CSV table of C-alpha atoms in Angstrom, one decimal:
chain,number,residue,atom,x,y,z
A,263,MET,CA,76.5,86.5,80.6
A,264,LYS,CA,78.6,89.5,80.3
A,265,ILE,CA,81.7,90.1,82.5
A,266,VAL,CA,83.2,93.6,83.1
A,267,VAL,CA,86.9,94.1,83.9
A,268,HIS,CA,88.8,97.5,84.4
A,269,SER,CA,91.9,96.6,82.2
A,270,GLN,CA,92.8,95.1,79.0
A,271,ASN,CA,95.4,93.0,81.2
A,272,HIS,CA,92.5,91.6,83.2
A,273,LYS,CA,90.4,90.8,80.2
A,274,ASN,CA,93.5,88.9,78.6
A,275,LYS,CA,93.7,86.8,81.7
A,276,LEU,CA,89.9,85.9,82.0
A,277,SER,CA,89.7,85.3,78.1
A,278,LYS,CA,91.7,82.2,78.7
A,279,ILE,CA,89.0,80.9,81.0
A,280,PHE,CA,85.7,82.4,79.9
A,281,LYS,CA,84.7,82.5,76.3
A,282,ASN,CA,81.8,84.9,76.9
A,283,THR,CA,81.8,88.6,75.9
A,284,ILE,CA,84.3,90.5,78.3
A,285,LYS,CA,84.0,94.3,78.6
A,286,VAL,CA,86.6,96.6,79.5
A,287,PHE,CA,85.7,99.9,81.4
A,288,ASN,CA,88.3,102.0,82.5
A,289,TYR,CA,88.5,102.5,86.5
A,290,PRO,CA,87.1,106.0,86.7
A,291,CYS,CA,89.0,109.2,87.5
A,292,GLU,CA,87.8,112.0,90.0
A,293,ILE,CA,86.7,115.5,88.6
A,294,VAL,CA,88.9,118.0,90.2
A,295,LYS,CA,89.0,121.7,90.1
A,296,LYS,CA,92.6,122.3,89.8
A,297,ASN,CA,95.4,120.4,88.1
A,298,ASN,CA,99.2,120.9,88.1
A,299,LEU,CA,99.5,121.6,84.3
A,300,ASN,CA,101.2,124.7,84.7
A,301,GLN,CA,103.2,124.1,87.8
A,302,THR,CA,106.8,124.5,88.0
A,303,TYR,CA,108.7,121.1,87.9
A,304,ASN,CA,110.3,120.4,91.3
A,305,LYS,CA,111.7,117.0,91.0
A,306,LYS,CA,109.1,115.5,93.7
A,307,ILE,CA,107.9,111.9,93.2
A,308,LEU,CA,104.8,110.8,95.2
A,309,PHE,CA,103.8,107.3,96.3
A,310,PHE,CA,100.2,107.4,97.6
A,311,GLY,CA,98.1,104.5,99.3
A,312,LEU,CA,98.5,101.9,101.7
A,313,VAL,CA,102.0,100.6,102.2
A,314,ARG,CA,102.2,96.8,102.0
A,315,GLU,CA,104.4,94.2,100.5
A,316,ASP,CA,103.0,93.9,97.0
A,317,LYS,CA,103.1,97.7,96.5
A,318,GLY,CA,107.0,97.2,96.2
A,319,ILE,CA,107.9,100.6,97.7
A,320,ILE,CA,110.2,99.1,100.3
A,321,ASP,CA,112.2,97.0,97.6
A,322,PHE,CA,112.1,100.3,95.4
A,323,ILE,CA,114.0,102.3,98.3
A,324,LYS,CA,116.4,99.6,99.0
A,325,LYS,CA,117.4,99.6,95.2
A,326,ASN,CA,117.4,103.2,94.5
A,327,LYS,CA,119.2,105.9,96.5
A,328,LEU,CA,117.8,109.0,95.4
A,329,GLN,CA,120.0,112.1,95.2
A,330,LYS,CA,118.4,114.7,93.1
A,331,LEU,CA,114.8,113.5,93.2
A,332,THR,CA,112.7,113.6,96.4
A,333,LEU,CA,110.2,110.9,97.3
A,334,THR,CA,106.9,111.3,99.4
A,335,ILE,CA,105.4,108.4,100.9
A,336,ALA,CA,101.8,109.3,101.9
A,337,GLY,CA,99.1,106.8,103.4
A,338,LYS,CA,98.7,104.4,106.0
A,339,VAL,CA,102.0,102.3,106.9
A,340,ASN,CA,101.7,99.2,109.1
A,341,ALA,CA,104.1,98.7,111.9
A,342,LYS,CA,106.4,96.2,109.9
A,343,SER,CA,106.6,98.4,107.0
A,344,MET,CA,107.3,101.6,109.1
A,345,TYR,CA,110.1,99.7,110.8
A,346,GLN,CA,111.9,99.0,107.5
A,347,LEU,CA,111.4,102.5,106.1
A,348,MET,CA,112.8,104.2,109.1
A,349,LYS,CA,116.2,102.5,108.2
A,350,TYR,CA,116.3,104.8,105.3
A,351,LYS,CA,115.4,107.9,107.2
A,352,ASN,CA,118.6,109.8,105.8
A,353,LEU,CA,117.5,109.7,102.4
A,354,LYS,CA,115.5,112.2,100.6
A,355,ILE,CA,112.2,110.6,101.9
A,356,THR,CA,109.3,112.2,103.7
A,357,ILE,CA,106.7,109.8,105.3
A,358,LYS,CA,103.2,111.0,105.9
A,359,ASN,CA,101.5,108.1,107.8
A,360,LYS,CA,98.0,109.3,108.0
A,361,TYR,CA,94.6,109.5,106.2
A,362,PHE,CA,94.1,112.6,103.9
A,363,HIS,CA,90.9,114.8,103.6
A,364,LYS,CA,90.0,116.3,100.3
A,365,LYS,CA,91.6,119.5,100.6
A,366,GLU,CA,94.9,117.8,101.8
A,367,LEU,CA,94.7,115.3,99.0
A,368,GLU,CA,94.4,118.1,96.5
A,369,ASN,CA,97.5,119.8,97.8
A,370,LEU,CA,99.5,116.7,98.2
A,371,PHE,CA,99.0,115.9,94.6
A,372,LEU,CA,99.4,119.3,93.3
A,373,SER,CA,102.9,119.8,95.0
A,374,HIS,CA,104.3,116.6,93.1
A,375,ASP,CA,105.2,115.9,89.7
A,376,TYR,CA,105.0,112.2,89.2
A,377,LEU,CA,103.1,109.4,90.8
A,378,LEU,CA,105.3,106.3,91.5
A,379,LEU,CA,103.7,103.0,91.2
A,380,PRO,CA,106.6,100.4,91.9
A,381,TYR,CA,104.2,97.4,92.4
A,382,LYS,CA,105.4,93.7,92.4
A,383,LYS,CA,104.6,91.4,89.6
A,384,GLY,CA,102.0,89.6,91.6
A,385,TYR,CA,99.9,92.9,92.3
A,386,ALA,CA,96.3,92.2,91.1
A,387,GLY,CA,94.5,95.3,92.0
A,388,SER,CA,93.3,98.2,89.6
A,389,ALA,CA,95.7,100.9,90.9
A,390,GLY,CA,93.2,103.5,92.2
A,391,PRO,CA,96.0,106.2,93.1
A,392,MET,CA,97.0,106.1,89.4
A,393,HIS,CA,93.2,107.3,88.5
A,394,ILE,CA,93.4,110.1,91.1
A,395,SER,CA,97.0,111.1,89.8
A,396,LEU,CA,95.7,111.4,86.2
A,397,SER,CA,92.9,113.8,87.4
A,398,TYR,CA,95.5,116.2,88.7
A,399,GLY,CA,97.8,115.8,85.7
A,400,LEU,CA,100.7,113.8,87.1
A,401,PRO,CA,102.4,111.4,85.0
A,402,ILE,CA,103.1,108.0,86.5
A,403,ILE,CA,106.3,106.1,86.9
A,404,CYS,CA,105.5,102.5,86.7
A,405,SER,CA,107.3,99.3,87.4
A,406,ASN,CA,107.5,97.1,84.1
A,407,ILE,CA,104.6,94.7,85.1
A,408,GLU,CA,101.8,93.9,82.4
A,409,ILE,CA,99.0,95.7,83.7
A,410,PHE,CA,100.8,98.9,83.4
A,411,ARG,CA,102.4,98.2,80.1
A,412,ASP,CA,99.2,97.9,78.4
A,413,PHE,CA,97.9,100.9,80.0
A,414,LEU,CA,100.8,103.4,79.3
A,415,LYS,CA,101.0,102.0,75.6
A,416,LYS,CA,97.7,103.1,74.8
A,417,ASN,CA,97.5,106.2,76.7
A,418,LYS,CA,101.0,107.7,76.9
A,419,VAL,CA,100.3,109.1,80.5
A,420,GLY,CA,103.8,107.9,82.1
A,421,VAL,CA,106.6,105.6,81.7
A,422,LEU,CA,108.0,102.4,82.7
A,423,TYR,CA,111.1,102.0,84.8
A,424,ASN,CA,113.6,99.6,85.7
A,425,ASP,CA,116.1,99.8,88.9
A,426,TYR,CA,118.9,100.3,86.5
A,427,LYS,CA,120.0,104.1,86.7
A,428,PHE,CA,116.2,104.9,87.7
A,429,GLU,CA,117.1,108.6,88.8
A,430,LYS,CA,119.2,109.4,85.7
A,431,ASN,CA,116.5,108.1,83.3
A,432,ILE,CA,113.7,110.1,85.1
A,433,LEU,CA,115.6,113.3,85.0
A,434,SER,CA,116.7,112.7,81.3
A,435,ILE,CA,112.8,113.0,80.2
A,436,ASN,CA,112.8,116.5,78.7
A,437,LYS,CA,110.2,119.1,79.1
A,438,LYS,CA,108.3,118.6,76.0
A,439,LYS,CA,107.6,115.0,76.6
A,440,PHE,CA,106.9,115.7,80.3
A,441,LEU,CA,104.4,118.3,79.4
A,442,GLN,CA,102.7,116.0,76.7
A,443,MET,CA,102.4,113.1,79.3
A,444,LYS,CA,100.6,115.9,81.6
A,445,LYS,CA,98.1,116.8,79.0
A,446,ASN,CA,97.6,113.2,78.0
A,447,CYS,CA,96.7,112.5,81.8
A,448,ILE,CA,94.2,115.3,82.1
A,449,SER,CA,92.5,114.5,78.8
A,450,PHE,CA,92.4,110.8,79.8
A,451,SER,CA,90.6,111.6,83.2
A,452,LYS,CA,88.1,113.9,81.6
A,453,LYS,CA,87.0,111.2,79.3
A,454,ASN,CA,86.6,108.4,82.0
A,455,THR,CA,84.8,109.7,85.0
A,456,TRP,CA,82.1,108.1,87.1
A,457,PHE,CA,79.6,109.6,84.7
A,458,HIS,CA,81.3,107.7,81.9
A,459,LEU,CA,81.3,104.6,83.9
A,460,GLY,CA,77.7,104.9,84.3
A,461,GLN,CA,77.0,105.5,80.6
A,462,ASN,CA,78.9,102.3,79.8
A,463,TYR,CA,76.9,100.2,82.3
A,464,GLU,CA,73.5,101.7,80.8
A,465,THR,CA,74.7,100.6,77.3
A,466,LEU,CA,75.6,97.3,78.6
A,467,TYR,CA,72.3,96.9,80.2
A,468,ASP,CA,70.7,97.8,76.9
A,469,GLU,CA,72.6,95.3,75.0
A,470,ILE,CA,71.4,92.6,77.4
A,471,GLU,CA,67.7,93.5,77.2
A,472,ALA,CA,67.8,93.8,73.6
């Protein structure tokens, strides 16, 4: 039996249960026509996706009062979360509670500098928005949880954060490091598309049949 997962973190956890061979196939990135490699740095951070408890965005806003950075929250927001977000409407936060079509999605990512992933420790998903972000060349700012630590250590496409001096730490990232992270994002996305995922599965099937 072969088991396929989309992160080293998931493999590490399953290895404690299963003794079979576990393969890690990276979650695929989209192929995009544009990226923001040469865009001007505008100090804009994006949170994209369904707003729910384990995504950690509400807790992030409570702990981090942004002054020089702006935050866009884009995606469907449930009623409870919207009520909590509206308490912070005077902060530098824009809420776009909607579904985004392809062109709107492109414009959204091209107009921001980083993708924020403030997910909580119990989050068990694969962070699909992260792989969209990598395609467009946006480095990721991740909460310090295992699934992100492994990925960032290997691919150098963003930074981990804690809530202590969040804004100061992000603004202290120099242009050279920021540009290199953007290049790493685009390089990773080009090597990990749906085509590459298909190739990985074909290789796996050949191994099983051999």
